[in-house]
CSV table of C-alpha atoms in Angstrom, one decimal:
chain,number,residue,atom,x,y,z
A,1,MET,CA,0.0,0.0,0.0
A,2,THR,CA,1.3,3.4,-0.9
A,3,GLN,CA,2.2,5.6,2.0
A,4,THR,CA,0.5,9.0,2.1
A,5,PHE,CA,1.9,12.2,3.5
A,6,THR,CA,1.0,15.8,4.0
A,7,ASN,CA,3.2,18.7,2.8
A,8,ALA,CA,4.1,19.5,6.4
A,9,GLU,CA,5.3,16.0,7.1
A,10,LEU,CA,7.4,15.9,4.0
A,11,ASN,CA,9.0,19.2,4.9
A,12,GLU,CA,10.1,17.9,8.2
A,13,LEU,CA,11.6,14.8,6.5
A,14,LYS,CA,13.3,17.1,3.9
A,15,LYS,CA,14.9,19.2,6.6
A,16,ARG,CA,16.4,16.1,8.3
A,17,PHE,CA,17.5,14.1,5.3
A,18,VAL,CA,18.0,16.2,2.1
A,19,ALA,CA,21.2,18.1,1.6
A,20,ASN,CA,20.6,21.9,1.4
A,21,GLY,CA,22.3,22.1,-2.0
A,22,ALA,CA,19.7,19.7,-3.4
A,23,ALA,CA,16.6,20.9,-1.6
A,24,THR,CA,13.8,22.8,-3.4
A,25,PRO,CA,12.7,26.2,-2.2
A,26,THR,CA,9.0,25.3,-2.2
A,27,ALA,CA,7.0,23.9,0.7
A,28,GLN,CA,4.7,21.8,-1.4
A,29,PHE,CA,5.2,18.3,-2.8
A,30,VAL,CA,3.6,17.0,-6.0
A,31,ALA,CA,1.4,13.9,-5.6
A,32,ARG,CA,0.0,13.6,-9.1
A,33,ALA,CA,0.1,15.5,-12.4
A,34,GLU,CA,-1.7,15.7,-15.7
A,35,ASN,CA,-0.7,17.7,-18.8
A,36,ALA,CA,-0.1,21.3,-17.5
A,37,GLU,CA,-1.6,20.7,-14.0
A,38,LEU,CA,-0.5,19.1,-10.8
A,39,TRP,CA,-1.8,18.5,-7.3
A,40,ASP,CA,0.2,18.5,-4.2
A,41,GLU,CA,0.1,16.2,-1.2
A,42,ASP,CA,-2.6,18.4,0.5
A,43,GLY,CA,-4.8,18.4,-2.6
A,44,GLN,CA,-4.1,21.9,-3.9
A,45,ARG,CA,-4.1,22.3,-7.7
A,46,TRP,CA,-1.3,24.0,-9.5
A,47,ILE,CA,-0.8,25.3,-13.0
A,48,ASP,CA,2.6,24.4,-14.3
A,49,PHE,CA,4.4,27.1,-16.3
A,50,ALA,CA,7.8,25.5,-15.6
A,51,GLY,CA,7.4,22.1,-17.2
A,52,GLY,CA,10.2,20.5,-15.2
A,53,ILE,CA,12.4,23.3,-16.6
A,54,GLY,CA,11.7,22.5,-20.2
A,55,VAL,CA,11.4,18.8,-19.7
A,56,LEU,CA,7.7,18.4,-20.3
A,57,ASN,CA,6.9,20.0,-23.7
A,58,LEU,CA,4.3,17.3,-24.2
A,59,GLY,CA,2.9,17.7,-20.7
A,60,HIS,CA,2.9,15.5,-17.6
A,61,ARG,CA,2.0,11.9,-18.3
A,62,HIS,CA,1.2,12.2,-22.0
A,63,PRO,CA,-0.9,9.0,-22.6
A,64,ARG,CA,1.2,7.9,-25.7
A,65,ILE,CA,4.4,8.2,-23.7
A,66,VAL,CA,3.1,6.4,-20.6
A,67,LYS,CA,1.9,3.5,-22.8
A,68,ALA,CA,5.3,3.3,-24.6
A,69,VAL,CA,7.1,3.0,-21.3
A,70,GLN,CA,4.6,0.5,-19.9
A,71,ASP,CA,4.9,-1.7,-23.0
A,72,GLN,CA,8.7,-1.5,-22.8
A,73,LEU,CA,8.6,-2.4,-19.1
A,74,GLU,CA,6.9,-5.7,-20.1
A,75,ARG,CA,9.9,-6.6,-22.3
A,76,VAL,CA,13.2,-5.2,-21.0
A,77,MET,CA,13.9,-2.7,-18.2
A,78,HIS,CA,17.7,-2.6,-18.2
A,79,THR,CA,20.7,-4.4,-19.5
A,80,CYS,CA,23.3,-1.6,-20.0
A,81,SER,CA,23.8,-0.9,-23.7
A,82,ALA,CA,27.5,-1.5,-23.2
A,83,VAL,CA,26.8,-5.1,-22.3
A,84,ILE,CA,24.0,-6.0,-24.8
A,85,SER,CA,22.0,-3.4,-26.7
A,86,TYR,CA,18.4,-3.4,-27.7
A,87,ALA,CA,16.2,-2.1,-30.5
A,88,PRO,CA,14.9,1.1,-29.0
A,89,TYR,CA,18.5,2.4,-28.6
A,90,ILE,CA,19.2,1.8,-32.3
A,91,GLN,CA,15.8,3.1,-33.4
A,92,LEU,CA,16.2,6.3,-31.5
A,93,CYS,CA,19.7,7.0,-32.8
A,94,GLN,CA,18.3,6.5,-36.3
A,95,ARG,CA,15.5,9.0,-35.7
A,96,LEU,CA,17.9,11.6,-34.2
A,97,CYS,CA,20.3,11.2,-37.1
A,98,GLU,CA,17.4,11.7,-39.6
A,99,LYS,CA,16.0,14.8,-37.9
A,100,ALA,CA,18.9,16.7,-36.3
A,101,PRO,CA,20.3,19.7,-38.2
A,102,VAL,CA,23.9,18.3,-38.3
A,103,LYS,CA,26.4,18.3,-41.2
A,104,GLY,CA,26.1,15.1,-43.2
A,105,PRO,CA,25.2,13.2,-45.2
A,106,GLU,CA,26.4,10.5,-42.8
A,107,ARG,CA,25.5,11.1,-39.1
A,108,LYS,CA,25.8,9.1,-35.9
A,109,ALA,CA,24.5,9.4,-32.3
A,110,MET,CA,25.2,8.2,-28.8
A,111,LEU,CA,22.9,8.3,-25.8
A,112,VAL,CA,23.5,9.3,-22.1
A,113,ASN,CA,21.3,10.4,-19.2
A,114,THR,CA,21.5,14.2,-18.7
A,115,GLY,CA,22.2,17.4,-20.6
A,116,ALA,CA,25.5,17.8,-18.7
A,117,GLU,CA,26.5,14.3,-19.7
A,118,ALA,CA,25.7,15.1,-23.4
A,119,LEU,CA,27.9,18.2,-23.2
A,120,GLU,CA,30.7,16.4,-21.5
A,121,ASN,CA,30.7,13.7,-24.2
A,122,ALA,CA,30.5,16.3,-27.0
A,123,VAL,CA,33.7,18.0,-25.6
A,124,LYS,CA,35.4,14.6,-25.4
A,125,ILE,CA,34.5,13.8,-29.0
A,126,ALA,CA,35.6,17.2,-30.2
A,127,ARG,CA,39.0,16.8,-28.6
A,128,ALA,CA,39.4,13.4,-30.0
A,129,ALA,CA,38.3,14.5,-33.5
A,130,THR,CA,40.5,17.6,-33.7
A,131,GLY,CA,43.5,16.8,-31.5
A,132,ARG,CA,42.9,20.1,-29.8
A,133,SER,CA,41.8,20.9,-26.3
A,134,GLY,CA,40.4,24.4,-26.1
A,135,VAL,CA,36.7,25.1,-25.7
A,136,ILE,CA,34.9,28.4,-26.2
A,137,THR,CA,31.5,29.1,-24.6
A,138,PHE,CA,29.5,32.3,-23.9
A,139,ASP,CA,28.6,34.7,-21.2
A,140,GLY,CA,25.3,33.6,-19.6
A,141,ALA,CA,25.6,30.1,-20.9
A,142,PHE,CA,24.3,27.1,-18.9
A,143,HIS,CA,25.7,23.7,-19.9
A,144,GLY,CA,25.3,21.6,-16.7
A,145,ARG,CA,26.5,21.0,-13.1
A,146,THR,CA,29.4,18.6,-13.6
A,147,MET,CA,32.8,20.1,-13.3
A,148,MET,CA,33.6,20.4,-17.0
A,149,THR,CA,30.1,21.8,-17.8
A,150,LEU,CA,30.4,24.1,-14.8
A,151,ALA,CA,33.6,25.5,-16.3
A,152,MET,CA,31.6,26.0,-19.5
A,153,THR,CA,28.7,27.7,-17.7
A,154,GLY,CA,28.8,31.5,-17.7
A,155,LYS,CA,26.9,32.2,-14.4
A,156,VAL,CA,28.5,32.0,-11.0
A,157,LEU,CA,25.5,32.0,-8.6
A,158,PRO,CA,24.2,29.5,-7.6
A,159,TYR,CA,26.1,27.1,-9.7
A,160,LYS,CA,29.9,27.7,-9.4
A,161,ASN,CA,30.3,29.7,-6.3
A,162,ASP,CA,31.3,27.0,-3.8
A,163,PHE,CA,33.2,24.5,-5.9
A,164,GLY,CA,36.8,25.8,-6.3
A,165,PRO,CA,39.0,25.8,-9.4
A,166,MET,CA,37.3,24.8,-12.6
A,167,PRO,CA,38.8,22.6,-15.3
A,168,GLY,CA,41.1,24.5,-17.7
A,169,ASP,CA,41.2,25.4,-21.4
A,170,VAL,CA,37.7,26.8,-21.3
A,171,TYR,CA,37.3,30.4,-22.6
A,172,ARG,CA,34.3,32.6,-22.7
A,173,ALA,CA,33.1,35.0,-25.4
A,174,PRO,CA,30.2,37.6,-25.3
A,175,TYR,CA,26.9,36.2,-26.3
A,176,PRO,CA,25.1,38.3,-29.0
A,177,ASN,CA,22.6,40.3,-27.0
A,178,PRO,CA,21.6,43.7,-28.4
A,179,LEU,CA,19.3,44.3,-25.4
A,180,HIS,CA,22.4,44.5,-23.2
A,181,GLY,CA,24.6,46.3,-25.7
A,182,ILE,CA,26.3,43.3,-27.5
A,183,SER,CA,25.7,43.4,-31.2
A,184,ASP,CA,26.4,40.5,-33.5
A,185,GLU,CA,29.5,42.2,-34.7
A,186,MET,CA,30.7,42.8,-31.2
A,187,ALA,CA,30.1,39.2,-30.2
A,188,LEU,CA,32.1,38.0,-33.2
A,189,ALA,CA,34.9,40.4,-32.4
A,190,GLY,CA,35.0,39.0,-28.9
A,191,ILE,CA,35.9,35.6,-30.3
A,192,GLU,CA,38.6,37.1,-32.5
A,193,LYS,CA,39.9,38.9,-29.5
A,194,LEU,CA,40.1,35.5,-27.6
A,195,PHE,CA,42.3,34.2,-30.5
A,196,LYS,CA,44.7,37.1,-29.8
A,197,THR,CA,44.7,37.3,-26.0
A,198,ASP,CA,43.9,33.8,-24.6
A,199,ILE,CA,44.0,30.9,-27.1
A,200,PRO,CA,45.0,30.8,-30.7
A,201,ALA,CA,42.4,29.5,-33.1
A,202,HIS,CA,44.5,26.4,-34.0
A,203,ARG,CA,44.2,25.2,-30.4
A,204,VAL,CA,40.4,25.5,-30.2
A,205,ALA,CA,38.6,22.1,-30.5
A,206,ALA,CA,35.0,23.5,-30.3
A,207,ILE,CA,32.8,26.5,-29.9
A,208,VAL,CA,29.6,25.6,-27.9
A,209,ILE,CA,26.5,27.8,-28.2
A,210,GLU,CA,22.9,27.7,-27.2
A,211,PRO,CA,20.8,29.1,-30.1
A,212,VAL,CA,18.4,30.4,-27.5
A,213,GLN,CA,20.0,30.7,-24.1
A,214,GLY,CA,18.1,28.8,-21.4
A,215,GLU,CA,19.2,29.7,-17.8
A,216,GLY,CA,20.9,32.8,-19.4
A,217,GLY,CA,17.7,34.5,-20.1
A,218,PHE,CA,16.0,33.2,-23.3
A,219,TYR,CA,18.1,35.5,-25.4
A,220,ILE,CA,18.0,34.5,-29.1
A,221,ALA,CA,21.0,34.4,-31.3
A,222,SER,CA,20.1,35.8,-34.7
A,223,PRO,CA,20.3,33.7,-37.9
A,224,GLU,CA,22.9,36.1,-39.2
A,225,TYR,CA,25.1,35.6,-36.1
A,226,LEU,CA,24.8,31.8,-36.3
A,227,LYS,CA,25.7,31.8,-40.0
A,228,ALA,CA,28.8,34.0,-39.3
A,229,LEU,CA,29.8,31.7,-36.4
A,230,ARG,CA,29.4,28.7,-38.7
A,231,ALA,CA,31.7,30.4,-41.2
A,232,LEU,CA,34.3,31.3,-38.5
A,233,CYS,CA,34.4,27.7,-37.3
A,234,ASP,CA,34.9,26.4,-40.8
A,235,ARG,CA,37.6,28.9,-41.5
A,236,HIS,CA,39.6,27.8,-38.5
A,237,GLY,CA,38.8,24.0,-38.4
A,238,ILE,CA,36.8,24.4,-35.2
A,239,LEU,CA,33.8,22.2,-34.5
A,240,LEU,CA,30.5,23.9,-33.8
A,241,ILE,CA,28.6,22.2,-31.0
A,242,VAL,CA,25.0,23.4,-30.6
A,243,ASP,CA,23.4,22.9,-27.2
A,244,GLU,CA,19.7,22.2,-27.7
A,245,VAL,CA,19.1,20.7,-24.3
A,246,GLN,CA,16.4,23.3,-23.4
A,247,SER,CA,15.5,24.7,-26.8
A,248,GLY,CA,14.9,21.4,-28.6
A,249,PHE,CA,11.9,19.2,-29.2
A,250,ALA,CA,9.3,21.6,-30.5
A,251,ARG,CA,9.7,24.4,-27.9
A,252,THR,CA,10.6,27.0,-30.6
A,253,GLY,CA,8.2,25.9,-33.3
A,254,LYS,CA,10.8,23.8,-34.9
A,255,LEU,CA,12.1,20.4,-33.7
A,256,PHE,CA,15.4,22.2,-33.0
A,257,ALA,CA,15.9,25.9,-32.6
A,258,LEU,CA,18.9,25.8,-34.9
A,259,GLU,CA,16.6,25.1,-37.8
A,260,HIS,CA,15.5,28.7,-37.7
A,261,SER,CA,19.0,29.8,-38.9
A,262,GLY,CA,19.4,27.4,-41.8
A,263,ILE,CA,22.8,26.2,-40.7
A,264,GLU,CA,24.0,22.8,-39.5
A,265,ALA,CA,26.1,21.9,-36.5
A,266,ASP,CA,29.0,19.5,-36.3
A,267,MET,CA,27.5,18.1,-33.2
A,268,LEU,CA,24.2,18.8,-31.4
A,269,THR,CA,23.3,17.9,-27.8
A,270,THR,CA,19.7,17.4,-26.6
A,271,ALA,CA,18.0,16.2,-23.5
A,272,LYS,CA,15.1,17.5,-21.3
A,273,SER,CA,12.0,17.0,-23.6
A,274,LEU,CA,13.7,14.4,-25.7
A,275,ALA,CA,12.0,11.8,-23.5
A,276,ASN,CA,9.5,14.1,-21.9
A,277,GLY,CA,10.2,13.3,-18.3
A,278,MET,CA,12.4,10.1,-18.6
A,279,PRO,CA,16.1,10.6,-18.0
A,280,LEU,CA,17.8,10.7,-21.5
A,281,SER,CA,20.1,12.8,-23.5
A,282,ALA,CA,22.0,12.5,-26.8
A,283,VAL,CA,24.9,13.7,-28.9
A,284,VAL,CA,24.2,13.7,-32.6
A,285,GLY,CA,27.0,14.5,-35.0
A,286,THR,CA,28.8,14.1,-38.3
A,287,ALA,CA,29.7,10.4,-38.5
A,288,GLU,CA,33.4,11.0,-39.0
A,289,VAL,CA,33.5,13.2,-35.9
A,290,MET,CA,31.4,10.9,-33.8
A,291,ASP,CA,33.7,7.9,-34.7
A,292,SER,CA,36.9,9.7,-33.7
A,293,SER,CA,37.2,8.0,-30.3
A,294,GLY,CA,37.7,4.3,-29.8
A,295,PRO,CA,35.3,1.5,-28.8
A,296,GLY,CA,34.1,1.7,-25.2
A,297,SER,CA,35.2,5.4,-24.8
A,298,LEU,CA,31.6,6.7,-24.6
A,299,GLY,CA,28.6,5.7,-22.6
A,300,GLY,CA,27.7,4.8,-19.1
A,301,THR,CA,25.8,2.3,-17.0
A,302,TYR,CA,22.3,3.7,-17.6
A,303,SER,CA,23.0,5.5,-20.9
A,304,GLY,CA,20.1,5.1,-23.3
A,305,ASN,CA,18.0,3.0,-20.9
A,306,PRO,CA,15.3,1.0,-22.8
A,307,LEU,CA,12.4,2.7,-21.0
A,308,SER,CA,13.8,6.2,-21.8
A,309,CYS,CA,14.4,5.3,-25.4
A,310,ALA,CA,10.8,4.0,-25.7
A,311,ALA,CA,9.6,7.3,-24.3
A,312,ALA,CA,11.7,9.3,-26.8
A,313,LEU,CA,10.4,7.3,-29.8
A,314,ALA,CA,6.8,8.1,-28.6
A,315,VAL,CA,7.8,11.7,-28.3
A,316,PHE,CA,8.9,11.8,-32.0
A,317,ASP,CA,5.6,10.2,-33.0
A,318,ALA,CA,3.5,12.6,-30.9
A,319,ILE,CA,5.2,15.7,-32.3
A,320,GLU,CA,4.8,14.5,-35.9
A,321,GLU,CA,1.2,13.2,-35.5
A,322,GLU,CA,-0.4,15.7,-33.1
A,323,ASN,CA,0.7,19.0,-34.8
A,324,ILE,CA,2.9,20.0,-31.9
A,325,LEU,CA,5.1,22.3,-34.0
A,326,GLU,CA,2.1,24.2,-35.2
A,327,ARG,CA,0.8,24.4,-31.6
A,328,SER,CA,4.1,25.7,-30.5
A,329,GLU,CA,4.0,28.6,-33.0
A,330,GLN,CA,0.4,29.3,-32.1
A,331,MET,CA,1.2,29.4,-28.4
A,332,GLY,CA,4.2,31.7,-29.1
A,333,ARG,CA,1.9,34.2,-30.8
A,334,MET,CA,-0.6,34.1,-27.9
A,335,LEU,CA,2.3,34.7,-25.4
A,336,ALA,CA,3.8,37.5,-27.5
A,337,GLU,CA,0.4,39.2,-27.7
A,338,ARG,CA,-0.2,39.1,-24.0
A,339,PHE,CA,3.4,40.2,-23.2
A,340,ALA,CA,2.9,43.2,-25.5
A,341,VAL,CA,-0.3,44.2,-23.5
A,342,TRP,CA,1.7,43.9,-20.3
A,343,GLN,CA,4.5,46.1,-21.6
A,344,GLU,CA,1.8,48.8,-22.2
A,345,ARG,CA,0.1,48.3,-18.9
A,346,PHE,CA,3.0,47.8,-16.5
A,347,ALA,CA,6.0,50.1,-16.4
A,348,PRO,CA,8.4,47.4,-15.1
A,349,VAL,CA,7.7,44.9,-17.9
A,350,GLY,CA,10.0,45.1,-20.9
A,351,HIS,CA,12.1,43.3,-23.4
A,352,ALA,CA,9.5,40.7,-24.2
A,353,ARG,CA,10.7,38.1,-26.7
A,354,ASN,CA,10.0,34.6,-28.0
A,355,LEU,CA,10.9,32.0,-30.5
A,356,GLY,CA,7.8,29.9,-30.8
A,357,ALA,CA,6.7,28.9,-27.3
A,358,MET,CA,10.1,29.7,-25.8
A,359,ALA,CA,9.0,33.0,-24.4
A,360,ALA,CA,10.2,35.5,-21.8
A,361,PHE,CA,10.0,39.1,-20.6
A,362,GLU,CA,12.1,41.1,-18.1
A,363,LEU,CA,11.2,43.3,-15.1
A,364,LEU,CA,13.1,46.6,-14.9
A,365,ASP,CA,13.3,49.4,-12.3
A,366,ALA,CA,12.4,53.0,-12.9
A,367,GLU,CA,15.9,53.6,-14.6
A,368,GLY,CA,15.4,50.7,-16.9
A,369,ARG,CA,17.9,48.5,-15.0
A,370,PRO,CA,17.3,44.8,-14.2
A,371,ASP,CA,15.1,44.3,-11.1
A,372,PRO,CA,15.6,40.8,-9.7
A,373,ALA,CA,13.8,41.6,-6.4
A,374,LEU,CA,10.6,42.5,-8.3
A,375,THR,CA,11.0,39.4,-10.4
A,376,GLN,CA,11.2,37.2,-7.3
A,377,ALA,CA,8.2,39.0,-5.9
A,378,LEU,CA,6.2,38.2,-9.1
A,379,CYS,CA,7.1,34.5,-8.8
A,380,ALA,CA,6.1,34.5,-5.2
A,381,LYS,CA,2.8,36.2,-5.8
A,382,ALA,CA,2.0,33.8,-8.6
A,383,ARG,CA,2.8,30.9,-6.4
A,384,GLU,CA,0.3,32.2,-3.8
A,385,GLN,CA,-2.3,31.9,-6.5
A,386,GLY,CA,-1.4,28.4,-7.6
A,387,LEU,CA,1.0,29.1,-10.5
A,388,ILE,CA,4.5,27.6,-10.8
A,389,LEU,CA,6.6,30.3,-12.5
A,390,LEU,CA,10.3,30.5,-13.1
A,391,SER,CA,12.8,33.3,-13.3
A,392,CYS,CA,16.2,33.1,-15.0
A,393,GLY,CA,18.8,35.3,-16.7
A,394,PHE,CA,22.2,36.8,-16.2
A,395,TYR,CA,20.7,39.4,-13.8
A,396,GLY,CA,17.9,37.3,-12.4
A,397,ASN,CA,15.2,39.5,-13.8
A,398,THR,CA,13.8,37.4,-16.6
A,399,ILE,CA,10.5,35.6,-16.4
A,400,ARG,CA,10.5,32.5,-18.6
A,401,VAL,CA,7.5,30.6,-19.7
A,402,LEU,CA,7.9,26.8,-20.2
A,403,VAL,CA,4.3,25.7,-20.0
A,404,PRO,CA,3.7,22.4,-21.8
A,405,ILE,CA,2.9,23.0,-25.4
A,406,THR,CA,0.0,20.6,-25.0
A,407,ALA,CA,-1.7,22.8,-22.3
A,408,PRO,CA,-5.3,23.4,-23.1
A,409,SER,CA,-6.0,27.0,-24.1
A,410,ALA,CA,-8.2,27.5,-21.0
A,411,VAL,CA,-5.4,26.4,-18.7
A,412,LEU,CA,-2.9,28.6,-20.5
A,413,GLU,CA,-5.3,31.6,-20.2
A,414,GLU,CA,-5.8,30.8,-16.5
A,415,GLY,CA,-2.1,30.9,-15.9
A,416,LEU,CA,-1.6,34.1,-17.8
A,417,ALA,CA,-4.4,35.7,-15.9
A,418,ILE,CA,-2.6,34.8,-12.6
A,419,ILE,CA,0.6,36.5,-13.9
A,420,GLU,CA,-1.5,39.6,-14.8
A,421,ARG,CA,-3.1,39.8,-11.4
A,422,SER,CA,0.3,39.3,-9.8
A,423,LEU,CA,1.7,42.1,-11.8
A,424,GLU,CA,-1.2,44.3,-10.7
A,425,ALA,CA,-0.5,43.5,-7.1
A,426,ILE,CA,3.3,44.0,-7.1
A,427,THR,CA,3.2,47.2,-9.1
A,428,ALA,CA,0.2,48.8,-7.2
């Protein structure tokens, strides 16, 4: 029989047994969930505008994905793909190679568990393929919490502050961000400056970029910048690694955000909504690049678990057969329209932006500077009314919307109305 708890009981247990660094800031605990709604242990209903931080583009417990996992559970739960593989692993690699915007015509893929693992492996592959060691990432980037990906992450708090020296040969360039004074030309010049001041181009294995920054604030790299970056990498023999961990799997109105630019990566990493709640990530790349390291050099005990692979195959089917890309574009238009109204109504709301349903706006003070305190107040006020809402950004003043793309319009409108009431309250 399943044991039942109250929120208060679980809070006491959390204080005793969960490390502070791993604890959540909320006092509620989810008991069940469906699409864009969840209910806590005390029975309170919540609207979910976080989606597991971009993990649930198809919503909680999508029936098609639940069934795929259940069916796979009846056959094989785990063997470790390094010991003996199974059809879902191979089928998923095939689907990824067919769909990812990666230089071809021959592509290969490998599976691991998390976005950080995918980035770690992409760097390993890049170093093996080029014989170089340097890695360039960007201000505001988030690539993971392992030591290598922490070195690649461009935000100190809360991720890097307590953990001492980072792995070396990682360099950081300015991300193209006109809202904060960094034009495409300035961002490219920043990389050229790195070649003169910190690492010569011939020692750089890879440049790693999010086409839309996630934790960094939902800033969107322009197609023109990404094309210029592709040309720069080609000119110097540098591999372009595109991090689509948060921006992938229909969030932007395309399967991958890079498709908006018309270019292809040498390697692409994906995770989060790849398996819509099951732990899974992937690296997809040009076959010659992916084959650069020896047998047994990539993988892990749980990498490409059969249940997760089955979920991911169902995600592909759902996106293709349930018009998810069109829904993402439609949701993006709805969010953009509402954000525009808020910019007119509320003085602190500014810099609204979106690519499909990957949407955000900022809160600013009277002088137009980032206002993280007001941003936290908005999230807290929304939480009081039953809406899970996330902030992000280099300055902590960006509100990001990651509501499941499958959310019914009525639920989406209910959540937006809560944000609007919360803005009224905190700006009164």
